[in-house]
Amino acid sequence: MKFSELFCPTLREMPSEAETVSHQLLLRAGYIRKAGAGIYSYLPLAQRVLKKIEAIVREEMDRAGGQELLMPIIQPRELWEQSGRWDVYGDEMFRLLDRHQRYFALGPTHEEIITSLVNGDVHSYRDLPLLLYQIQNKYRDEIRPRFGLMRGREFIMKDLYSFDMDEAGLDVSYLKMYTAYNRIFQRLKLQYRVVEADSGAIGGNESHEFMVLADTGEDAIVFCEREDFASNVEKAACVYRDEGPHEDMREMQKIHTPGMRTIKDLVDFTGEPEQRHVKTLMYFADGQLVAVILRGDRELNEIKLKNVLGCNQLFMADDDSVRSACGAGFGSLGPVGMDIKIYADQEIAGLRNFTCGANEDDYHYINVNPGRDFLPEDYVDIRNAVEGDLCPVCGHPLKAARGIEVGHIFKLGTKYSQAMNATVLDKNGQSVHIVMGCYGIGISRTMAAAVEQNHDENGIIWPIPITPFQVIIIPINVKKQEQMEAALSLYNELQELGLEVLLDDRDERAGVKFKDADLIGIPLRIVIGPKALQENQVEMKKRWENEIYNIAIDQVAGTIMNILKEG
Ligand code: 9G3
């Protein structure tokens, strides 16, 4: 491809509305253009990257036994009513009317479509297992579309659905996908972790997220460097070991703490660190007021609390309810003398002589001790995991990171097949509900995540397996005929070898061309200058290094092939 013909509108300045580096660079390097909030055009370079990512995904889906199909984006309302989800997703679902005033959804996902399709044409155990997938646009009306392709309202997803006779079959399909996903992200040269996710509303009983590590990631994870334990902070179990021995219990005292409400106030007032103070939070769990206490430096994990309490509705109590129930407002609450059920984070059991509210405004207790001064309903794991917590597998201190979710796989069980009555006959002629799994990869999000993880101050550094072009040839001065001839001859030689080559034939200063080559992220750069011809040499530079190599022109092809083979 000749750069002078390539539609690649690079920008000199950093676009202001872009908040993350991948959004900035994909805009500046002429890969994407915004059509509307959360809606983008993929320009030719981006399309080449997407096609390479999709090709790797297809290869691994097919290797795992998947069969590619293509489902409709326009989805009849009836299917979503059958699954009971038409009213679940509210404003996030794009809805449209046809000429007969009938409602449709713009497909945010395809469980309903695929379950209905399979139900209609799969009748016997002999037809299973089945792994069906597509690569297609999805539509979700995000409240705050942001970070460019990372959280768009239209995005490209590969979604595969598995169909089995029973849970054992699902386990096999799930493992096939788990393995295929690891192969995909390894082939994409991405640093990632697989974390057990809180399957939340999807209703399956097991799910894993594939997280590309990046500081701009929206998800907080903890992971062990020693082995592959990793977990969403939402779900990470906290290991509590009572370190013992404990200091002697001192006499509890009530102290006047005028205007003190926060842990920080108490740290400043008592000089004791925040680990020596206990915060008390009040929640309505299915309408019942409960108290939750944690060490002052910890954060409550509401998902864990909800799972521990086994409640459906959980929300923080308002000040009035708290005041009428406890006799004091937030910041003056504590477990001593409280006649409301108290759930204590497991670490409280190991605390001694701590400070907490006295359930009286402007008063606190000091030297409070669990067991002696109050009895919690239970000691439970309800705090967020943090860096330094111990790995539940090997006890090694965990590392914290932020991740971009690029893949998510779920065991669905019979959630959709029951709702939509999708059955097959088993060996004994009995009708059984099909057991399903669903497996997504964000294709466009993966491209952005690759940039988040592979860039420097000059621009993108594409991993070789997904780069839009493998080599860029830059003649220093296109007006020098001998330089252009050498460039064209090398360009043709490399193309005949099947390499993807960009020839920067623009009549621009060399510096501009070098900057553009770095910005768009082409892994290998070949410069043809006056020296080249005198000494029959060219300069080669790898985008991920600073080293410049002088190579004889007739060695270039071989050298490049070797570098690309290493990938
Ligand atoms: C909706 C809307 C948004 C949604 C969903 C439905 C997320 C929805 C969960 C999934 C689960 C898996 C198959 C591929 C991998 C993910 N956001 N989810 O079901 F109507 Cl508006 O999509 N689906």
mmCIF file of N, CA and C in Angstrom, residues 74-81 86 93-106:
data_model
loop_
_atom_site.group_PDB
_atom_site.id
_atom_site.type_symbol
_atom_site.label_atom_id
_atom_site.label_comp_id
_atom_site.label_asym_id
_atom_site.label_seq_id
_atom_site.Cartn_x
_atom_site.Cartn_y
_atom_site.Cartn_z
ATOM 1 N N ILE A 74 -31.583 -7.072 14.562
ATOM 2 C CA ILE A 74 -32.952 -6.666 14.949
ATOM 3 C C ILE A 74 -33.625 -7.889 15.566
ATOM 4 N N GLN A 75 -34.062 -7.730 16.848
ATOM 5 C CA GLN A 75 -34.584 -8.889 17.566
ATOM 6 C C GLN A 75 -36.035 -8.645 17.997
ATOM 7 N N PRO A 76 -36.949 -9.541 17.644
ATOM 8 C CA PRO A 76 -38.365 -9.346 18.006
ATOM 9 C C PRO A 76 -38.552 -9.283 19.517
ATOM 10 N N ARG A 77 -39.413 -8.373 19.952
ATOM 11 C CA ARG A 77 -39.718 -8.203 21.373
ATOM 12 C C ARG A 77 -40.188 -9.505 22.001
ATOM 13 N N GLU A 78 -40.964 -10.317 21.247
ATOM 14 C CA GLU A 78 -41.567 -11.534 21.818
ATOM 15 C C GLU A 78 -40.498 -12.433 22.437
ATOM 16 N N LEU A 79 -39.339 -12.536 21.778
ATOM 17 C CA LEU A 79 -38.315 -13.454 22.302
ATOM 18 C C LEU A 79 -37.851 -13.000 23.680
ATOM 19 N N TRP A 80 -37.731 -11.676 23.824
ATOM 20 C CA TRP A 80 -37.263 -11.122 25.111
ATOM 21 C C TRP A 80 -38.362 -11.205 26.161
ATOM 22 N N GLU A 81 -39.602 -11.246 25.694
ATOM 23 C CA GLU A 81 -40.698 -11.452 26.668
ATOM 24 C C GLU A 81 -40.694 -12.906 27.112
ATOM 25 N N TRP A 86 -37.355 -8.555 28.679
ATOM 26 C CA TRP A 86 -37.685 -7.337 27.925
ATOM 27 C C TRP A 86 -37.673 -6.115 28.846
ATOM 28 N N MET A 93 -31.216 -0.848 26.727
ATOM 29 C CA MET A 93 -31.549 -1.572 25.492
ATOM 30 C C MET A 93 -32.065 -0.590 24.441
ATOM 31 N N PHE A 94 -31.440 -0.607 23.250
ATOM 32 C CA PHE A 94 -31.962 0.192 22.134
ATOM 33 C C PHE A 94 -33.222 -0.505 21.621
ATOM 34 N N ARG A 95 -34.312 0.253 21.563
ATOM 35 C CA ARG A 95 -35.545 -0.343 21.046
ATOM 36 C C ARG A 95 -35.998 0.440 19.815
ATOM 37 N N LEU A 96 -36.612 -0.239 18.851
ATOM 38 C CA LEU A 96 -37.133 0.486 17.683
ATOM 39 C C LEU A 96 -38.471 -0.120 17.266
ATOM 40 N N LEU A 97 -39.206 0.689 16.506
ATOM 41 C CA LEU A 97 -40.534 0.272 16.017
ATOM 42 C C LEU A 97 -40.464 0.041 14.524
ATOM 43 N N ASP A 98 -41.185 -0.982 14.044
ATOM 44 C CA ASP A 98 -41.248 -1.154 12.591
ATOM 45 C C ASP A 98 -42.480 -0.407 12.076
ATOM 46 N N ARG A 99 -42.728 -0.505 10.795
ATOM 47 C CA ARG A 99 -43.821 0.272 10.181
ATOM 48 C C ARG A 99 -45.189 -0.108 10.719
ATOM 49 N N HIS A 100 -45.253 -1.338 11.355
ATOM 50 C CA HIS A 100 -46.548 -1.758 11.918
ATOM 51 C C HIS A 100 -46.613 -1.436 13.409
ATOM 52 N N GLN A 101 -45.687 -0.566 13.852
ATOM 53 C CA GLN A 101 -45.635 -0.193 15.282
ATOM 54 C C GLN A 101 -45.340 -1.394 16.182
ATOM 55 N N ARG A 102 -44.590 -2.367 15.637
ATOM 56 C CA ARG A 102 -44.172 -3.500 16.485
ATOM 57 C C ARG A 102 -42.780 -3.194 17.037
ATOM 58 N N TYR A 103 -42.535 -3.586 18.308
ATOM 59 C CA TYR A 103 -41.246 -3.288 18.931
ATOM 60 C C TYR A 103 -40.185 -4.338 18.599
ATOM 61 N N PHE A 104 -38.936 -3.873 18.492
ATOM 62 C CA PHE A 104 -37.780 -4.748 18.312
ATOM 63 C C PHE A 104 -36.656 -4.231 19.200
ATOM 64 N N ALA A 105 -35.732 -5.090 19.531
ATOM 65 C CA ALA A 105 -34.518 -4.650 20.221
ATOM 66 C C ALA A 105 -33.379 -4.644 19.214
ATOM 67 N N LEU A 106 -32.456 -3.676 19.390
ATOM 68 C CA LEU A 106 -31.186 -3.768 18.656
ATOM 69 C C LEU A 106 -30.302 -4.661 19.513
#
